[in-house]
Short mmCIF file of C-alpha atoms and ligand atoms in Angstrom, two decimals:
data_model
loop_
_atom_site.label_atom_id
_atom_site.label_comp_id
_atom_site.label_asym_id
_atom_site.label_seq_id
_atom_site.Cartn_x
_atom_site.Cartn_y
_atom_site.Cartn_z
CA MET A 1 -14.18 2.95 6.88
CA LYS A 2 -17.36 0.76 6.27
CA THR A 3 -18.51 -2.94 7.01
CA ASN A 4 -19.24 -5.38 4.50
CA PRO A 5 -22.74 -7.13 5.44
CA GLU A 6 -23.20 -8.82 2.13
CA LYS A 7 -20.54 -11.44 2.00
CA PHE A 8 -20.13 -12.28 5.60
CA GLY A 9 -23.88 -11.86 6.70
CA ALA A 10 -24.29 -14.53 9.40
CA THR A 11 -20.74 -14.23 10.83
CA PRO A 12 -19.74 -13.18 14.38
CA HIS A 13 -18.23 -9.75 13.25
CA GLN A 14 -18.21 -7.89 9.82
CA PRO A 15 -14.88 -7.29 8.37
CA SER A 16 -13.79 -3.43 8.34
CA LEU A 17 -13.22 -2.07 4.83
CA TRP A 18 -10.09 -0.30 3.73
CA THR A 19 -11.82 1.75 0.87
CA ARG A 20 -10.80 3.41 -2.11
CA ALA A 21 -11.83 6.71 -0.49
CA ASP A 22 -9.24 6.04 2.17
CA ALA A 23 -6.61 5.11 -0.19
CA LEU A 24 -7.26 8.35 -2.04
CA LYS A 25 -5.79 10.01 1.00
CA VAL A 26 -2.55 8.30 0.74
CA ARG A 27 0.34 10.89 0.26
CA ALA A 28 3.85 9.66 -0.50
CA ASP A 29 6.86 11.54 0.91
CA ASP A 30 4.83 12.93 3.87
CA PRO A 31 7.83 13.29 6.29
CA THR A 32 5.72 12.05 9.00
CA THR A 33 4.88 8.83 7.25
CA THR A 34 8.07 8.33 5.13
CA GLN A 35 11.19 6.20 5.76
CA PRO A 36 14.54 8.25 6.03
CA LEU A 37 16.59 7.63 2.81
CA VAL A 38 18.80 4.57 2.98
CA ARG A 39 22.35 5.14 1.88
CA ALA A 40 23.85 3.15 -0.91
CA ASP A 41 26.79 2.30 1.18
CA PHE A 42 24.90 0.12 3.67
CA PRO A 43 26.84 -2.71 5.47
CA VAL A 44 25.77 -6.25 4.65
CA LEU A 45 25.00 -8.81 7.38
CA ASN A 46 26.38 -11.61 5.71
CA ASN A 47 27.84 -11.99 2.29
CA ASP A 48 26.84 -15.77 1.53
CA VAL A 49 23.13 -15.37 2.12
CA PHE A 50 20.36 -12.96 1.28
CA ILE A 51 18.06 -12.22 4.11
CA TRP A 52 14.55 -10.52 4.07
CA ASP A 53 11.60 -10.91 6.30
CA THR A 54 12.75 -10.36 9.85
CA MET A 55 10.83 -12.21 12.74
CA PRO A 56 12.15 -11.34 16.30
CA LEU A 57 11.69 -13.93 18.99
CA ARG A 58 8.79 -12.72 21.16
CA ASP A 59 5.96 -13.83 23.67
CA LEU A 60 2.47 -14.20 22.99
CA ASP A 61 1.84 -10.68 24.28
CA GLY A 62 3.91 -9.28 21.43
CA ASN A 63 7.18 -8.44 23.48
CA VAL A 64 10.39 -8.76 21.95
CA THR A 65 12.21 -11.24 24.27
CA SER A 66 15.80 -12.04 24.67
CA VAL A 67 16.97 -15.16 26.42
CA ASP A 68 19.80 -15.25 29.13
CA GLY A 69 20.80 -11.90 27.64
CA TRP A 70 20.79 -12.98 23.84
CA SER A 71 18.55 -11.34 21.41
CA VAL A 72 17.38 -13.81 18.81
CA ILE A 73 15.75 -13.06 15.18
CA PHE A 74 14.59 -15.67 12.77
CA THR A 75 14.82 -14.43 8.87
CA LEU A 76 13.78 -15.78 5.61
CA THR A 77 17.04 -16.46 4.05
CA ALA A 78 18.44 -17.95 0.81
CA ASP A 79 21.98 -18.41 -0.58
CA ARG A 80 23.73 -16.03 -2.85
CA HIS A 81 25.30 -17.67 -5.96
CA PRO A 82 27.89 -15.22 -7.17
CA ASN A 83 29.60 -18.16 -8.83
CA ASP A 84 26.88 -20.10 -10.20
CA PRO A 85 26.83 -20.26 -14.01
CA GLN A 86 23.02 -19.92 -13.87
CA TYR A 87 23.38 -16.30 -12.32
CA LEU A 88 26.08 -14.92 -14.72
CA ASP A 89 25.17 -12.72 -17.48
CA GLU A 90 26.51 -12.55 -21.12
CA ASP A 91 29.74 -10.80 -19.80
CA GLY A 92 30.28 -13.41 -17.27
CA ASN A 93 29.49 -11.02 -14.28
CA TYR A 94 27.31 -12.04 -11.30
CA ASP A 95 23.50 -11.06 -12.07
CA ILE A 96 22.91 -10.26 -8.33
CA LEU A 97 19.43 -8.88 -9.20
CA ARG A 98 18.21 -12.16 -10.86
CA ASP A 99 19.54 -14.15 -8.08
CA TRP A 100 17.72 -11.80 -5.58
CA ASN A 101 14.52 -11.97 -7.46
CA ASP A 102 14.60 -15.70 -7.57
CA ARG A 103 14.80 -16.00 -3.81
CA HIS A 104 11.27 -16.72 -2.73
CA GLY A 105 11.59 -20.30 -4.36
CA ARG A 106 14.15 -21.23 -1.91
CA ALA A 107 13.50 -19.35 1.10
CA LYS A 108 14.55 -21.14 4.34
CA MET A 109 14.14 -20.17 7.91
CA TYR A 110 17.41 -19.23 9.57
CA TYR A 111 18.16 -17.70 12.90
CA TRP A 112 20.72 -15.08 14.33
CA PHE A 113 21.78 -13.96 17.95
CA SER A 114 23.26 -11.01 19.38
CA ARG A 115 24.32 -9.54 22.84
CA THR A 116 23.51 -5.98 21.58
CA GLY A 117 20.31 -6.31 19.65
CA LYS A 118 22.36 -5.84 16.43
CA ASN A 119 25.51 -6.82 14.52
CA TRP A 120 23.62 -10.27 14.33
CA GLU A 121 25.76 -13.54 14.35
CA PHE A 122 24.83 -16.25 12.15
CA GLY A 123 23.22 -19.20 14.07
CA GLY A 124 22.07 -21.46 11.12
CA ARG A 125 19.01 -23.19 9.50
CA VAL A 126 16.13 -23.88 12.10
CA MET A 127 14.88 -27.08 10.70
CA ALA A 128 17.18 -29.64 8.96
CA GLU A 129 16.71 -30.08 5.35
CA GLY A 130 13.87 -32.52 4.52
CA VAL A 131 11.96 -31.51 7.76
CA SER A 132 9.76 -28.92 6.22
CA PRO A 133 7.36 -30.73 3.89
CA THR A 134 7.28 -28.11 1.10
CA ALA A 135 9.85 -26.25 -0.87
CA ARG A 136 9.44 -22.92 0.64
CA GLU A 137 9.71 -21.92 4.20
CA TRP A 138 7.95 -18.58 4.20
CA ALA A 139 7.04 -16.15 6.89
CA GLY A 140 5.77 -16.59 10.35
CA THR A 141 6.58 -15.97 14.09
CA PRO A 142 8.87 -17.61 16.62
CA ILE A 143 7.25 -17.67 20.05
CA LEU A 144 9.20 -18.29 23.37
CA LEU A 145 6.41 -20.35 25.33
CA ASN A 146 8.02 -20.63 28.71
CA ASP A 147 11.46 -20.39 30.94
CA ARG A 148 12.41 -24.00 29.58
CA GLY A 149 13.39 -22.19 26.35
CA GLU A 150 10.60 -23.91 24.41
CA VAL A 151 9.95 -22.45 21.25
CA ASP A 152 6.77 -22.57 18.64
CA LEU A 153 7.75 -21.53 15.17
CA TYR A 154 4.67 -20.73 13.22
CA TYR A 155 5.34 -20.51 9.45
CA THR A 156 3.96 -20.73 6.08
CA ALA A 157 4.93 -24.08 4.02
CA VAL A 158 4.66 -23.19 0.59
CA THR A 159 5.04 -25.04 -2.89
CA PRO A 160 2.92 -27.16 -3.41
CA GLY A 161 -0.02 -25.28 -1.77
CA ALA A 162 0.23 -23.06 1.07
CA THR A 163 -0.35 -24.22 4.67
CA ILE A 164 -0.08 -22.66 7.92
CA VAL A 165 2.12 -24.86 10.06
CA LYS A 166 3.88 -25.07 13.31
CA VAL A 167 7.05 -26.66 14.56
CA ARG A 168 8.25 -27.07 18.15
CA GLY A 169 11.89 -26.78 19.33
CA ARG A 170 13.89 -25.13 22.19
CA VAL A 171 16.37 -22.38 22.31
CA VAL A 172 19.58 -23.32 24.11
CA THR A 173 22.13 -20.69 25.26
CA THR A 174 25.63 -20.68 26.44
CA GLU A 175 28.34 -18.01 27.10
CA HIS A 176 29.29 -18.05 23.49
CA GLY A 177 26.05 -18.08 21.66
CA VAL A 178 22.61 -19.65 20.91
CA SER A 179 21.35 -22.76 19.06
CA MET A 180 18.13 -24.07 18.14
CA VAL A 181 17.50 -27.83 18.96
CA GLY A 182 14.49 -29.99 18.03
CA PHE A 183 12.15 -28.41 15.50
CA GLU A 184 11.70 -31.74 13.87
CA LYS A 185 8.07 -32.49 13.46
CA VAL A 186 5.95 -29.84 11.35
CA LYS A 187 2.32 -29.71 12.15
CA PRO A 188 0.06 -28.50 9.42
CA LEU A 189 -2.74 -26.22 11.06
CA PHE A 190 -5.02 -24.98 8.37
CA GLU A 191 -5.23 -23.75 4.60
CA ALA A 192 -7.39 -21.38 2.87
CA ASP A 193 -11.11 -22.75 2.98
CA GLY A 194 -12.89 -21.26 -0.09
CA ASN A 195 -15.70 -19.74 1.79
CA MET A 196 -14.04 -16.90 3.65
CA TYR A 197 -10.57 -17.11 2.12
CA GLN A 198 -9.49 -17.66 -1.38
CA THR A 199 -7.93 -20.92 -2.55
CA GLU A 200 -5.30 -21.61 -5.10
CA ALA A 201 -8.31 -23.14 -7.30
CA GLN A 202 -10.22 -20.04 -6.97
CA ASN A 203 -6.91 -17.73 -8.08
CA ALA A 204 -3.60 -18.93 -9.11
CA PHE A 205 -2.26 -15.66 -7.55
CA TRP A 206 -4.06 -16.16 -4.29
CA GLY A 207 -2.21 -15.33 -0.82
CA PHE A 208 -2.59 -17.19 2.40
CA ARG A 209 0.33 -17.01 4.74
CA ASP A 210 2.45 -15.13 7.28
CA PRO A 211 0.92 -16.51 10.74
CA TRP A 212 1.15 -14.09 13.59
CA PRO A 213 -0.31 -15.88 16.83
CA PHE A 214 -1.33 -13.67 19.84
CA ARG A 215 -3.13 -13.51 23.16
CA ASP A 216 -5.87 -11.01 23.28
CA PRO A 217 -4.90 -8.56 26.02
CA LYS A 218 -8.66 -8.10 26.74
CA ASP A 219 -10.30 -11.72 26.62
CA GLY A 220 -6.99 -13.52 27.15
CA LYS A 221 -7.70 -16.10 24.32
CA LEU A 222 -5.30 -17.38 21.73
CA TYR A 223 -5.81 -16.03 18.18
CA MET A 224 -3.71 -15.87 14.97
CA LEU A 225 -3.60 -13.14 12.23
CA PHE A 226 -2.55 -14.03 8.56
CA GLU A 227 -2.50 -12.72 5.17
CA GLY A 228 -5.48 -13.93 2.88
CA ASN A 229 -7.58 -12.83 -0.33
CA VAL A 230 -11.24 -12.71 0.17
CA ALA A 231 -12.68 -16.05 -1.16
CA GLY A 232 -14.39 -16.19 -4.70
CA GLU A 233 -13.29 -16.86 -8.12
CA ARG A 234 -10.71 -14.54 -9.45
CA GLY A 235 -12.52 -11.57 -11.14
CA SER A 236 -15.92 -12.29 -9.52
CA HIS A 237 -15.70 -9.78 -6.70
CA LYS A 238 -17.78 -6.73 -6.56
CA VAL A 239 -16.33 -3.45 -5.78
CA GLY A 240 -19.44 -1.65 -4.75
CA GLU A 241 -20.41 1.41 -2.75
CA ALA A 242 -18.98 0.02 0.43
CA GLU A 243 -15.59 -0.84 -0.96
CA ILE A 244 -15.63 2.62 -2.96
CA GLY A 245 -16.44 4.85 0.01
CA ASP A 246 -17.06 8.43 -0.04
CA VAL A 247 -15.21 9.48 -3.09
CA PRO A 248 -15.25 12.80 -4.90
CA PRO A 249 -17.00 13.35 -8.05
CA GLY A 250 -15.06 11.84 -11.05
CA TYR A 251 -13.49 9.22 -8.58
CA GLU A 252 -16.53 6.39 -9.07
CA ASP A 253 -14.71 4.59 -11.81
CA VAL A 254 -13.14 1.46 -10.51
CA GLY A 255 -11.74 0.18 -13.41
CA ASN A 256 -10.41 -3.40 -13.09
CA SER A 257 -10.16 -3.24 -9.39
CA ARG A 258 -12.04 -6.19 -8.88
CA PHE A 259 -9.07 -8.31 -9.16
CA GLN A 260 -7.44 -6.78 -5.89
CA THR A 261 -8.96 -8.60 -2.85
CA ALA A 262 -6.55 -8.66 -0.05
CA CYS A 263 -7.60 -9.21 3.42
CA VAL A 264 -6.19 -9.69 7.04
CA GLY A 265 -7.42 -12.98 8.12
CA ILE A 266 -7.85 -14.33 11.75
CA ALA A 267 -8.13 -17.70 13.51
CA VAL A 268 -8.88 -18.72 17.10
CA ALA A 269 -7.47 -21.64 19.00
CA ARG A 270 -9.78 -24.15 20.37
CA ASP A 271 -7.17 -25.27 22.66
CA ALA A 272 -4.37 -23.79 25.07
CA ASP A 273 -1.44 -24.89 22.92
CA GLY A 274 -2.50 -23.54 19.51
CA ASP A 275 -2.65 -27.17 17.85
CA ASP A 276 -6.61 -26.68 16.86
CA TRP A 277 -7.73 -23.69 15.01
CA GLU A 278 -10.76 -22.24 13.72
CA MET A 279 -10.68 -19.64 10.96
CA LEU A 280 -13.02 -16.51 11.44
CA PRO A 281 -14.03 -14.04 8.78
CA PRO A 282 -11.38 -11.53 8.08
CA LEU A 283 -10.67 -8.39 10.39
CA LEU A 284 -10.14 -6.20 7.27
CA THR A 285 -10.59 -6.53 3.63
CA ALA A 286 -9.07 -4.29 0.81
CA VAL A 287 -11.32 -5.58 -2.05
CA GLY A 288 -11.00 -3.06 -4.84
CA VAL A 289 -8.00 -1.27 -3.38
CA ASN A 290 -5.06 -3.74 -2.82
CA ASP A 291 -4.08 -7.38 -3.60
CA GLN A 292 -1.69 -7.93 -0.71
CA THR A 293 -1.94 -7.01 2.94
CA GLU A 294 1.20 -9.15 4.23
CA ARG A 295 2.54 -10.15 7.47
CA PRO A 296 -0.10 -8.68 9.50
CA HIS A 297 0.61 -7.79 13.27
CA PHE A 298 -0.59 -5.98 16.28
CA VAL A 299 0.70 -3.59 18.76
CA PHE A 300 -1.41 -3.09 21.82
CA GLN A 301 -1.28 0.33 23.26
CA ASP A 302 -3.43 2.30 25.30
CA GLY A 303 -6.31 -0.17 25.54
CA LYS A 304 -6.41 -0.13 21.45
CA TYR A 305 -5.69 -2.59 18.85
CA TYR A 306 -3.14 -1.24 16.27
CA LEU A 307 -3.15 -3.61 13.18
CA PHE A 308 -0.18 -3.19 10.98
CA THR A 309 0.23 -4.87 7.53
CA ILE A 310 2.79 -4.40 4.61
CA SER A 311 1.87 -3.87 1.13
CA HIS A 312 3.44 -2.65 -2.55
CA THR A 313 2.74 -0.10 -5.03
CA PHE A 314 2.42 -2.83 -7.49
CA THR A 315 -0.52 -4.60 -5.82
CA TYR A 316 -2.44 -1.57 -5.63
CA ALA A 317 -5.95 -1.41 -7.67
CA ASP A 318 -6.50 0.86 -10.53
CA GLY A 319 -7.20 4.38 -9.66
CA VAL A 320 -5.22 4.21 -6.14
CA THR A 321 -1.47 4.08 -5.30
CA GLY A 322 0.70 4.38 -2.51
CA PRO A 323 4.42 3.50 -1.60
CA ASP A 324 5.72 0.11 -0.59
CA GLY A 325 5.77 -0.03 3.21
CA VAL A 326 3.70 -0.58 6.20
CA TYR A 327 -0.08 0.45 6.65
CA GLY A 328 -2.02 0.69 9.79
CA PHE A 329 -5.69 0.54 11.30
CA VAL A 330 -6.90 0.96 14.86
CA ALA A 331 -9.66 -0.16 16.66
CA ASP A 332 -11.07 -0.27 20.23
CA SER A 333 -11.69 -4.04 20.16
CA LEU A 334 -10.34 -6.90 18.52
CA PHE A 335 -12.88 -7.34 15.79
CA GLY A 336 -13.11 -3.67 15.09
CA PRO A 337 -14.46 -1.60 13.50
CA TYR A 338 -11.02 -0.49 12.49
CA VAL A 339 -10.02 2.95 11.17
CA PRO A 340 -7.15 3.60 8.92
CA LEU A 341 -4.26 5.46 10.83
CA ASN A 342 -3.36 8.84 9.50
CA GLY A 343 -6.77 8.80 7.68
CA SER A 344 -5.13 6.75 4.62
CA GLY A 345 -3.74 3.59 6.30
CA LEU A 346 -0.07 4.76 5.43
CA VAL A 347 2.23 4.60 8.23
CA LEU A 348 5.82 4.29 6.81
CA GLY A 349 6.26 4.18 3.14
CA ASN A 350 9.61 4.32 1.18
CA PRO A 351 10.57 7.87 -0.37
CA SER A 352 9.46 8.26 -3.78
CA SER A 353 13.25 8.81 -5.08
CA GLN A 354 14.01 5.23 -3.69
CA PRO A 355 10.52 3.19 -3.96
CA PHE A 356 12.20 -0.05 -3.23
CA GLN A 357 14.62 0.81 -0.65
CA THR A 358 13.02 -1.25 2.16
CA TYR A 359 10.10 -3.71 2.68
CA SER A 360 8.68 -6.03 5.17
CA HIS A 361 8.42 -3.70 7.96
CA TYR A 362 7.70 -4.87 11.53
CA VAL A 363 6.12 -2.65 13.87
CA MET A 364 7.32 -3.50 17.62
CA PRO A 365 5.39 -2.35 20.85
CA ASN A 366 8.35 -0.08 21.66
CA GLY A 367 7.48 1.90 18.42
CA LEU A 368 10.64 0.62 16.70
CA VAL A 369 10.15 -0.50 13.00
CA THR A 370 12.50 -3.15 11.55
CA SER A 371 12.68 -3.93 7.90
CA PHE A 372 15.11 -5.14 5.08
CA ILE A 373 16.87 -3.55 2.33
CA ASP A 374 15.81 -4.56 -1.02
CA SER A 375 17.36 -2.19 -3.56
CA VAL A 376 18.62 1.34 -3.26
CA PRO A 377 19.73 3.44 -6.46
CA THR A 378 23.46 4.22 -6.86
CA ASP A 379 23.10 7.10 -9.60
CA GLU A 380 20.98 10.14 -10.04
CA THR A 381 18.55 8.26 -12.50
CA GLY A 382 17.89 5.17 -10.55
CA THR A 383 18.89 2.74 -13.28
CA GLN A 384 21.93 1.60 -11.11
CA ILE A 385 21.05 -0.12 -8.06
CA ARG A 386 22.69 -1.85 -5.20
CA VAL A 387 20.71 -5.18 -4.12
CA GLY A 388 20.44 -5.35 -0.30
CA GLY A 389 19.27 -8.79 1.26
CA THR A 390 20.45 -7.38 4.73
CA GLU A 391 18.82 -5.46 7.46
CA ALA A 392 17.74 -1.76 7.19
CA PRO A 393 18.32 1.10 9.58
CA THR A 394 15.45 0.83 12.37
CA VAL A 395 13.02 3.58 12.37
CA GLY A 396 11.50 4.92 15.62
CA MET A 397 7.90 5.68 15.36
CA LYS A 398 5.35 7.42 17.90
CA ILE A 399 1.92 6.25 17.72
CA LYS A 400 -0.66 8.58 19.23
CA GLY A 401 -4.46 8.10 18.83
CA GLN A 402 -5.22 7.62 15.36
CA GLN A 403 -1.89 9.08 14.20
CA THR A 404 1.87 8.00 13.79
CA PHE A 405 4.79 10.01 13.53
CA VAL A 406 8.30 9.01 12.31
CA VAL A 407 10.50 10.51 15.12
CA ALA A 408 14.01 8.70 15.01
CA GLU A 409 16.34 6.44 13.13
CA TYR A 410 18.80 3.83 14.69
CA ASP A 411 21.43 1.49 13.37
CA TYR A 412 21.17 -1.19 10.80
CA GLY A 413 18.80 -3.99 12.07
CA TYR A 414 18.52 -2.72 15.73
CA ILE A 415 16.04 -4.90 17.43
CA PRO A 416 16.61 -4.42 21.11
CA PRO A 417 14.67 -6.70 23.56
CA MET A 418 11.77 -5.61 25.74
CA LEU A 419 12.24 -8.22 28.30
CA ASP A 420 14.71 -10.88 29.03
CA VAL A 421 13.93 -14.53 30.08
CA THR A 422 16.38 -16.49 32.28
CA LEU A 423 16.12 -20.09 31.22
CA LYS A 424 15.84 -22.67 33.96
C1 FRU B 501 6.77 -10.57 2.62
C2 FRU B 501 6.51 -11.91 1.96
C3 FRU B 501 5.90 -12.74 2.85
C4 FRU B 501 6.01 -14.17 2.45
C5 FRU B 501 7.47 -14.02 1.99
C6 FRU B 501 7.96 -14.75 0.71
O1 FRU B 501 8.13 -9.90 2.21
O2 FRU B 501 6.00 -11.66 0.53
O3 FRU B 501 4.37 -12.34 2.73
O4 FRU B 501 5.98 -15.04 3.61
O5 FRU B 501 7.84 -12.51 1.76
O6 FRU B 501 9.48 -14.66 0.57
#
């Protein structure tokens, strides 16, 4: 891992680089970094909706938190359309794959609750129709602020544009369930600036989303991670020695990898409430390696900063590849330098026989990793698939120094609380 003095010269820290040499070490199907096969006969949480990105309620230190004994998760959610003529094929059958692939355009934030950390009960939409300023409510983080049940939901307001926003509400519990009240006034926080983070004007395929606020365990200040791309016109990025890293002879050709420019962004709050933010240079860049480092998040363990982010096979650059899954990096201080976990960065990937079985992995501080089921093959050749849109089995993982190990598998959507808050 190298740093990049050229672009971020006069800034407080140098982004760490995920290099092409690091990515050449990625090995799909290593059992210690591969998610167990998901069976095609998985249960579906709810047949009326697709769910994908799952966001457990947590505190600012990252602890998954229940309230009055109720676990709560938020999910990106979209209606299923089994009877909509738009989603029927020539034979009049429901084309679930097309419906599933269209879901991003109508993503809304929903919540679910449970007494057992699984078998989630449907709560409903977090914001009423018309509250959120854009068509799409994309991923973010619900933060339980205090024992009055106040919740700040940070999320991404997309189309038009992509703005990191927050909305405040309250979680209310009874013996019978949980409801969300408030969530009526959405506050825009910031957008890509074009100097550190790529804008839509610089690249129509830009990414700027997935806020993950946290309190730094060392300096106590409020920060936020997010997904971005490195600023600059599409095609203008340089994949030089630093981005290539120490590759063997014959691996110097970078092809068209200048189009892949993912980064993990960071911002610092200027106030205690997190209403006023300043963007800082990225913590990590993947120029010439990968175009998406989505849903970045931390686990703070053993005095170290474990940075996790999800990525895809299709977003890798020419000459490097890896499975869909979660990748990780570790540093001794917040601003790095970050070193790829397991040498390559790969932490938990899909098996090559089921490359799309799961996605949007979220590593919790107890080592449990939740994700959703995308699609699982139902025949030998992989031409027939079953679409998921539901919670995947949770994976247990051990994090030791610069390595991680898959050690357990749990029930579908198992997200147990790490602490319980009794509401006043
Ligand atoms: C990850 C993701 C997020 C985004 C959402 C859009 O699965 O791509 O980065 O917020 O899904 O549906």
